[in-house]
Amino acid sequence: MASGSGRVQGKVALVTGAASGLGAESARRLSREGATVILTDRAAEAGEALAEAIVGAGGKAAFFSHDVASEADWERVVAATLERFGRLDVLVNNAGIASSGLQLMTHSLEDWRRVLSVNLDGVFLGLRHGGPAIAQSGGGSVINISSIMGKVGMPGAAAYCASKGGVLMLTKAAALEWAQLKIRVNSIHPGFIDTPMVAGALHQAEDGNMMRDLIISRHALGRLGVSREIADGVVFLASDEASFMTGSELVIDGGYTAQ
Ligand code: NAP
């Protein structure tokens, strides 16, 4: 699939939550720029189809079924990556779930744990199991997909905000711990991007159209983002163009947090 300019040529990149939205577009663009891409997701059918499409377009890709909240799954996926491709250079901890509409006064502990287990435990497990594989390969880049909700709050999304704020600080701690190993660790903070996650949340809302207009109005650029705009950030951080960046927060939010 390499039709770009080879910005990540020869690198092996693992993208979680790669069957949909930001993960799918990141996998496509990493492949286009020359990476071998391991797509993982719990949605096996869509993930396999995308991996096949990437291979069909001339890229190198594989799909592994993977629940990021499961440590056993991480062990299996990292081992399979090393067995099949011999190295791991880039890890994109992208899989995540929304928690909109859960009010703190009535929020169940079960819902809280469900969100944290995917959005924060999932990133910790990615670091815990992907980190040694990247170190063994001589260093590389980890990109954690946080959110603007890891930097500013939003009513009705406490668990999501807490999980994404956790990802922000986990990223900085990992960056400092692994600088000597030549592993760069950065977070990306997207504004609202037009993906199935956002479409699903708006669909569930009482007045989805009004919500959409309200959300759009909070972005200075007056629109939702598109997946390509985040995937471009992923490719940049994965590439050697970002060789002096670690522990950074790459905010791509159409001006949402500038106000
Ligand atoms: P999406 O379209 O819903 O895609 C997320 C993918 O992750 C889905 O394929 C989903 O599978 C998968 N996934 C969910 N839980 C998983 C688990 N436990 N293990 C493995 N895969 C799992 O969402 P998106 O909008 O692309 O979001 C991607 C990331 O960006 C998330 O971390 C999200 O929080 C973050 N983000 C998104 C936005 C936005 O506006 N879209 C803004 C800021 C941050 P299922 O379909 O089975 O759930």
CSV table of C-alpha atoms and ligand atoms in Angstrom, one decimal:
chain,number,residue,atom,x,y,z
A,1,MET,CA,0.0,0.0,0.0
A,2,ALA,CA,3.1,2.3,0.2
A,3,SER,CA,2.0,5.2,-2.0
A,4,GLY,CA,3.2,7.9,0.4
A,5,SER,CA,6.8,9.1,0.8
A,6,GLY,CA,7.9,6.2,3.1
A,7,ARG,CA,7.8,8.3,6.3
A,8,VAL,CA,7.6,5.1,8.4
A,9,GLN,CA,9.2,2.7,5.9
A,10,GLY,CA,10.3,-0.6,7.4
A,11,LYS,CA,8.7,0.0,10.8
A,12,VAL,CA,6.4,-2.6,12.3
A,13,ALA,CA,3.4,-0.9,13.9
A,14,LEU,CA,0.6,-2.3,16.1
A,15,VAL,CA,-2.7,-0.4,16.2
A,16,THR,CA,-5.4,-1.3,18.7
A,17,GLY,CA,-9.1,-0.7,18.0
A,18,ALA,CA,-8.1,-0.7,14.3
A,19,ALA,CA,-11.4,-2.0,12.9
A,20,SER,CA,-13.1,1.4,13.0
A,21,GLY,CA,-12.7,5.1,13.1
A,22,LEU,CA,-9.4,6.6,14.1
A,23,GLY,CA,-7.6,3.3,14.4
A,24,ALA,CA,-8.7,2.1,10.9
A,25,GLU,CA,-7.5,5.4,9.3
A,26,SER,CA,-4.2,5.3,11.3
A,27,ALA,CA,-3.6,1.7,10.1
A,28,ARG,CA,-4.3,2.7,6.5
A,29,ARG,CA,-2.0,5.7,6.6
A,30,LEU,CA,0.8,4.0,8.4
A,31,SER,CA,0.7,1.3,5.7
A,32,ARG,CA,0.6,3.9,3.0
A,33,GLU,CA,3.8,5.4,4.5
A,34,GLY,CA,5.6,2.1,4.4
A,35,ALA,CA,4.9,0.4,7.8
A,36,THR,CA,4.0,-3.2,8.3
A,37,VAL,CA,0.7,-2.9,10.2
A,38,ILE,CA,-0.7,-5.2,12.9
A,39,LEU,CA,-4.4,-4.4,13.3
A,40,THR,CA,-6.0,-5.6,16.5
A,41,ASP,CA,-9.6,-5.2,17.7
A,42,ARG,CA,-12.4,-7.1,19.4
A,43,ALA,CA,-14.4,-6.6,16.2
A,44,ALA,CA,-12.8,-9.4,14.2
A,45,GLU,CA,-14.8,-9.3,11.0
A,46,ALA,CA,-14.2,-5.6,10.3
A,47,GLY,CA,-10.6,-5.9,11.4
A,48,GLU,CA,-9.8,-8.8,9.2
A,49,ALA,CA,-11.5,-7.1,6.2
A,50,LEU,CA,-9.4,-4.0,6.6
A,51,ALA,CA,-6.2,-6.0,7.0
A,52,GLU,CA,-7.1,-7.9,3.8
A,53,ALA,CA,-7.8,-4.6,2.0
A,54,ILE,CA,-4.4,-3.3,3.0
A,55,VAL,CA,-2.7,-6.4,1.8
A,56,GLY,CA,-4.8,-6.3,-1.4
A,57,ALA,CA,-3.5,-2.7,-2.0
A,58,GLY,CA,0.1,-4.0,-1.8
A,59,GLY,CA,0.8,-3.4,1.9
A,60,LYS,CA,1.9,-5.7,4.7
A,61,ALA,CA,-0.7,-6.3,7.4
A,62,ALA,CA,-2.2,-8.9,9.7
A,63,PHE,CA,-5.2,-8.9,12.0
A,64,PHE,CA,-5.3,-10.3,15.5
A,65,SER,CA,-8.4,-10.5,17.6
A,66,HIS,CA,-7.7,-8.6,20.9
A,67,ASP,CA,-9.5,-7.3,23.9
A,68,VAL,CA,-7.2,-4.6,25.2
A,69,ALA,CA,-8.5,-5.0,28.8
A,70,SER,CA,-7.2,-8.6,28.8
A,71,GLU,CA,-3.6,-9.2,29.9
A,72,ALA,CA,-3.7,-12.7,28.3
A,73,ASP,CA,-4.7,-11.2,25.0
A,74,TRP,CA,-1.8,-8.7,25.1
A,75,GLU,CA,0.6,-11.5,25.8
A,76,ARG,CA,-0.7,-13.5,22.8
A,77,VAL,CA,-0.8,-10.5,20.4
A,78,VAL,CA,2.7,-9.3,21.2
A,79,ALA,CA,4.1,-12.8,21.0
A,80,ALA,CA,2.4,-13.4,17.7
A,81,THR,CA,3.7,-10.1,16.3
A,82,LEU,CA,7.3,-10.9,17.2
A,83,GLU,CA,6.9,-14.5,15.9
A,84,ARG,CA,5.5,-13.3,12.6
A,85,PHE,CA,7.3,-10.0,12.0
A,86,GLY,CA,10.4,-10.3,14.3
A,87,ARG,CA,10.1,-6.8,15.8
A,88,LEU,CA,7.9,-4.0,17.1
A,89,ASP,CA,8.7,-0.4,16.5
A,90,VAL,CA,5.4,1.5,16.9
A,91,LEU,CA,2.5,0.9,19.3
A,92,VAL,CA,-0.7,3.0,18.9
A,93,ASN,CA,-2.9,2.5,22.0
A,94,ASN,CA,-6.1,3.7,20.3
A,95,ALA,CA,-8.9,1.3,21.4
A,96,GLY,CA,-11.4,3.1,23.6
A,97,ILE,CA,-15.1,3.4,24.5
A,98,ALA,CA,-17.3,6.3,25.3
A,99,SER,CA,-19.2,6.9,28.6
A,100,SER,CA,-21.6,9.7,27.7
A,101,GLY,CA,-24.8,10.1,29.6
A,102,LEU,CA,-23.6,8.6,32.9
A,103,GLN,CA,-24.3,11.1,35.7
A,104,LEU,CA,-22.0,10.9,38.8
A,105,MET,CA,-25.0,10.9,41.2
A,106,THR,CA,-26.3,7.6,39.7
A,107,HIS,CA,-23.2,6.2,38.0
A,108,SER,CA,-22.6,2.6,38.9
A,109,LEU,CA,-19.2,1.3,39.9
A,110,GLU,CA,-19.6,-1.4,37.2
A,111,ASP,CA,-19.9,1.3,34.5
A,112,TRP,CA,-17.0,3.2,35.9
A,113,ARG,CA,-14.8,0.1,35.9
A,114,ARG,CA,-15.9,-0.9,32.4
A,115,VAL,CA,-14.7,2.4,31.0
A,116,LEU,CA,-11.5,2.5,33.0
A,117,SER,CA,-10.7,-1.1,32.2
A,118,VAL,CA,-10.6,-0.4,28.4
A,119,ASN,CA,-9.5,3.2,28.3
A,120,LEU,CA,-6.8,3.2,31.0
A,121,ASP,CA,-6.0,-0.4,31.9
A,122,GLY,CA,-5.9,-1.1,28.2
A,123,VAL,CA,-3.2,1.5,27.7
A,124,PHE,CA,-1.2,0.3,30.8
A,125,LEU,CA,-1.3,-3.2,29.5
A,126,GLY,CA,-0.2,-2.0,26.1
A,127,LEU,CA,2.8,-0.3,27.7
A,128,ARG,CA,3.5,-3.3,30.0
A,129,HIS,CA,3.6,-5.8,27.1
A,130,GLY,CA,4.4,-3.7,24.1
A,131,GLY,CA,7.2,-1.8,25.8
A,132,PRO,CA,9.6,-4.8,26.2
A,133,ALA,CA,9.1,-5.8,22.6
A,134,ILE,CA,9.9,-2.2,21.4
A,135,ALA,CA,12.9,-2.1,23.7
A,136,GLN,CA,14.1,-5.4,22.3
A,137,SER,CA,13.8,-3.9,18.8
A,138,GLY,CA,16.2,-1.0,19.8
A,139,GLY,CA,13.6,1.6,20.7
A,140,GLY,CA,10.6,3.2,18.9
A,141,SER,CA,7.5,5.2,19.4
A,142,VAL,CA,4.3,4.7,21.5
A,143,ILE,CA,1.3,6.8,20.7
A,144,ASN,CA,-1.5,6.9,23.3
A,145,ILE,CA,-4.8,8.2,22.0
A,146,SER,CA,-6.2,10.4,24.9
A,147,SER,CA,-8.7,13.1,24.2
A,148,ILE,CA,-9.4,16.8,24.8
A,149,MET,CA,-11.5,15.2,27.6
A,150,GLY,CA,-8.2,14.3,29.2
A,151,LYS,CA,-7.5,18.0,29.5
A,152,VAL,CA,-10.9,19.6,30.1
A,153,GLY,CA,-14.0,18.2,31.7
A,154,MET,CA,-17.4,17.5,30.3
A,155,PRO,CA,-20.6,16.9,32.3
A,156,GLY,CA,-22.0,13.3,32.0
A,157,ALA,CA,-18.6,11.9,31.0
A,158,ALA,CA,-16.7,11.6,34.3
A,159,ALA,CA,-15.4,8.1,33.7
A,160,TYR,CA,-14.3,9.0,30.2
A,161,CYS,CA,-12.6,12.2,31.4
A,162,ALA,CA,-10.9,10.4,34.3
A,163,SER,CA,-9.7,7.6,32.0
A,164,LYS,CA,-8.3,10.0,29.3
A,165,GLY,CA,-6.7,12.3,32.0
A,166,GLY,CA,-5.0,9.1,33.3
A,167,VAL,CA,-3.7,8.3,29.8
A,168,LEU,CA,-2.2,11.8,29.7
A,169,MET,CA,-0.2,11.3,32.9
A,170,LEU,CA,0.6,7.7,32.2
A,171,THR,CA,2.2,8.9,28.9
A,172,LYS,CA,4.4,11.4,30.7
A,173,ALA,CA,5.6,8.9,33.3
A,174,ALA,CA,6.3,6.3,30.6
A,175,ALA,CA,8.2,8.8,28.5
A,176,LEU,CA,10.5,9.6,31.4
A,177,GLU,CA,11.0,6.0,32.4
A,178,TRP,CA,11.8,4.9,28.8
A,179,ALA,CA,13.8,7.8,27.4
A,180,GLN,CA,17.1,5.9,28.0
A,181,LEU,CA,15.6,3.0,26.1
A,182,LYS,CA,15.0,5.2,23.1
A,183,ILE,CA,11.3,4.7,23.4
A,184,ARG,CA,9.4,7.9,22.8
A,185,VAL,CA,5.9,8.0,24.3
A,186,ASN,CA,3.4,10.8,23.4
A,187,SER,CA,-0.3,11.4,23.7
A,188,ILE,CA,-2.8,12.7,21.1
A,189,HIS,CA,-5.8,14.7,22.2
A,190,PRO,CA,-8.4,14.8,19.5
A,191,GLY,CA,-11.4,17.1,19.6
A,192,PHE,CA,-14.7,15.6,18.4
A,193,ILE,CA,-14.0,13.6,15.3
A,194,ASP,CA,-16.7,12.2,12.9
A,195,THR,CA,-16.4,8.5,13.7
A,196,PRO,CA,-18.8,5.7,14.6
A,197,MET,CA,-18.1,6.4,18.3
A,198,VAL,CA,-19.3,10.0,18.0
A,199,ALA,CA,-22.2,9.1,15.7
A,200,GLY,CA,-23.3,6.4,18.3
A,201,ALA,CA,-23.2,8.9,21.2
A,202,LEU,CA,-25.2,11.5,19.3
A,203,HIS,CA,-27.7,8.8,18.2
A,204,GLN,CA,-28.2,7.8,21.9
A,205,ALA,CA,-28.6,11.4,23.0
A,206,GLU,CA,-32.2,12.7,23.5
A,207,ASP,CA,-31.7,15.5,21.0
A,208,GLY,CA,-28.8,14.3,18.8
A,209,ASN,CA,-29.0,17.1,16.2
A,210,MET,CA,-29.0,19.8,18.8
A,211,MET,CA,-26.1,18.2,20.6
A,212,ARG,CA,-24.2,17.9,17.3
A,213,ASP,CA,-24.7,21.7,16.6
A,214,LEU,CA,-23.6,22.5,20.2
A,215,ILE,CA,-20.5,20.3,19.9
A,216,ILE,CA,-19.6,21.9,16.5
A,217,SER,CA,-20.0,25.4,18.0
A,218,ARG,CA,-17.3,24.6,20.6
A,219,HIS,CA,-14.7,24.0,17.9
A,220,ALA,CA,-13.2,27.3,16.7
A,221,LEU,CA,-12.9,25.9,13.2
A,222,GLY,CA,-16.7,25.3,13.2
A,223,ARG,CA,-16.8,21.6,12.3
A,224,LEU,CA,-16.1,18.1,13.6
A,225,GLY,CA,-12.7,16.7,12.7
A,226,VAL,CA,-12.2,13.8,10.2
A,227,SER,CA,-10.2,10.7,11.0
A,228,ARG,CA,-7.4,11.6,8.5
A,229,GLU,CA,-6.6,14.7,10.7
A,230,ILE,CA,-5.8,12.4,13.7
A,231,ALA,CA,-4.1,9.7,11.6
A,232,ASP,CA,-1.7,12.3,10.2
A,233,GLY,CA,-0.7,13.1,13.8
A,234,VAL,CA,-0.2,9.3,14.4
A,235,VAL,CA,2.1,9.0,11.4
A,236,PHE,CA,4.1,12.1,12.4
A,237,LEU,CA,4.7,10.8,16.0
A,238,ALA,CA,5.5,7.3,14.6
A,239,SER,CA,8.1,8.7,12.2
A,240,ASP,CA,11.6,10.0,12.8
A,241,GLU,CA,10.3,13.5,12.1
A,242,ALA,CA,9.2,13.5,15.8
A,243,SER,CA,12.6,12.2,17.0
A,244,PHE,CA,12.9,15.0,19.7
A,245,MET,CA,9.3,14.6,21.0
A,246,THR,CA,8.5,12.5,24.0
A,247,GLY,CA,6.1,13.1,26.9
A,248,SER,CA,4.3,15.6,24.6
A,249,GLU,CA,0.6,16.3,24.2
A,250,LEU,CA,-0.4,16.6,20.5
A,251,VAL,CA,-3.7,18.5,20.6
A,252,ILE,CA,-5.7,18.2,17.3
A,253,ASP,CA,-9.0,19.8,18.2
A,254,GLY,CA,-10.0,22.5,15.8
A,255,GLY,CA,-9.4,25.1,18.6
A,256,TYR,CA,-11.8,23.5,21.2
A,257,THR,CA,-9.3,23.9,24.1
A,258,ALA,CA,-7.9,27.2,22.9
A,259,GLN,CA,-11.0,29.0,24.3
B,1,NAP,P1,-14.7,3.8,17.3
B,1,NAP,O1,-15.0,4.2,15.9
B,1,NAP,O2,-15.7,3.3,18.2
B,1,NAP,O3,-13.5,2.7,17.2
B,1,NAP,C1,-13.0,2.2,18.3
B,1,NAP,C2,-12.6,0.7,18.0
B,1,NAP,O4,-12.1,0.2,19.2
B,1,NAP,C3,-13.9,-0.1,17.7
B,1,NAP,O5,-13.6,-1.0,16.6
B,1,NAP,C4,-14.1,-0.9,19.0
B,1,NAP,O6,-14.7,-2.1,18.8
B,1,NAP,C5,-12.7,-1.1,19.5
B,1,NAP,N1,-12.7,-1.4,20.9
B,1,NAP,C6,-13.5,-1.0,21.9
B,1,NAP,N2,-13.2,-1.6,23.0
B,1,NAP,C7,-12.2,-2.5,22.7
B,1,NAP,C8,-11.4,-3.4,23.5
B,1,NAP,N3,-11.7,-3.6,24.8
B,1,NAP,N4,-10.5,-4.1,22.9
B,1,NAP,C9,-10.2,-3.9,21.6
B,1,NAP,N5,-10.9,-3.1,20.8
B,1,NAP,C10,-11.8,-2.4,21.4
B,1,NAP,O7,-14.0,5.0,18.1
B,1,NAP,P2,-13.0,6.2,17.6
B,1,NAP,O8,-13.8,7.4,17.5
B,1,NAP,O9,-12.2,5.8,16.4
B,1,NAP,O10,-12.1,6.3,18.8
B,1,NAP,C11,-10.7,5.8,18.8
B,1,NAP,C12,-10.0,6.3,20.0
B,1,NAP,O11,-10.0,7.8,20.0
B,1,NAP,C13,-10.7,6.0,21.4
B,1,NAP,O12,-9.7,5.8,22.4
B,1,NAP,C14,-11.4,7.3,21.7
B,1,NAP,O13,-11.7,7.5,23.1
B,1,NAP,C15,-10.5,8.3,21.1
B,1,NAP,N6,-11.1,9.6,20.8
B,1,NAP,C16,-12.1,9.7,19.9
B,1,NAP,C17,-12.6,11.0,19.6
B,1,NAP,C18,-13.7,11.1,18.6
B,1,NAP,O14,-14.3,12.2,18.6
B,1,NAP,N7,-14.0,10.2,17.8
B,1,NAP,C19,-12.2,12.1,20.3
B,1,NAP,C20,-11.1,11.9,21.2
B,1,NAP,C21,-10.6,10.7,21.5
B,1,NAP,P3,-16.3,-2.2,19.1
B,1,NAP,O15,-17.0,-1.6,17.9
B,1,NAP,O16,-16.5,-3.6,19.3
B,1,NAP,O17,-16.6,-1.4,20.4
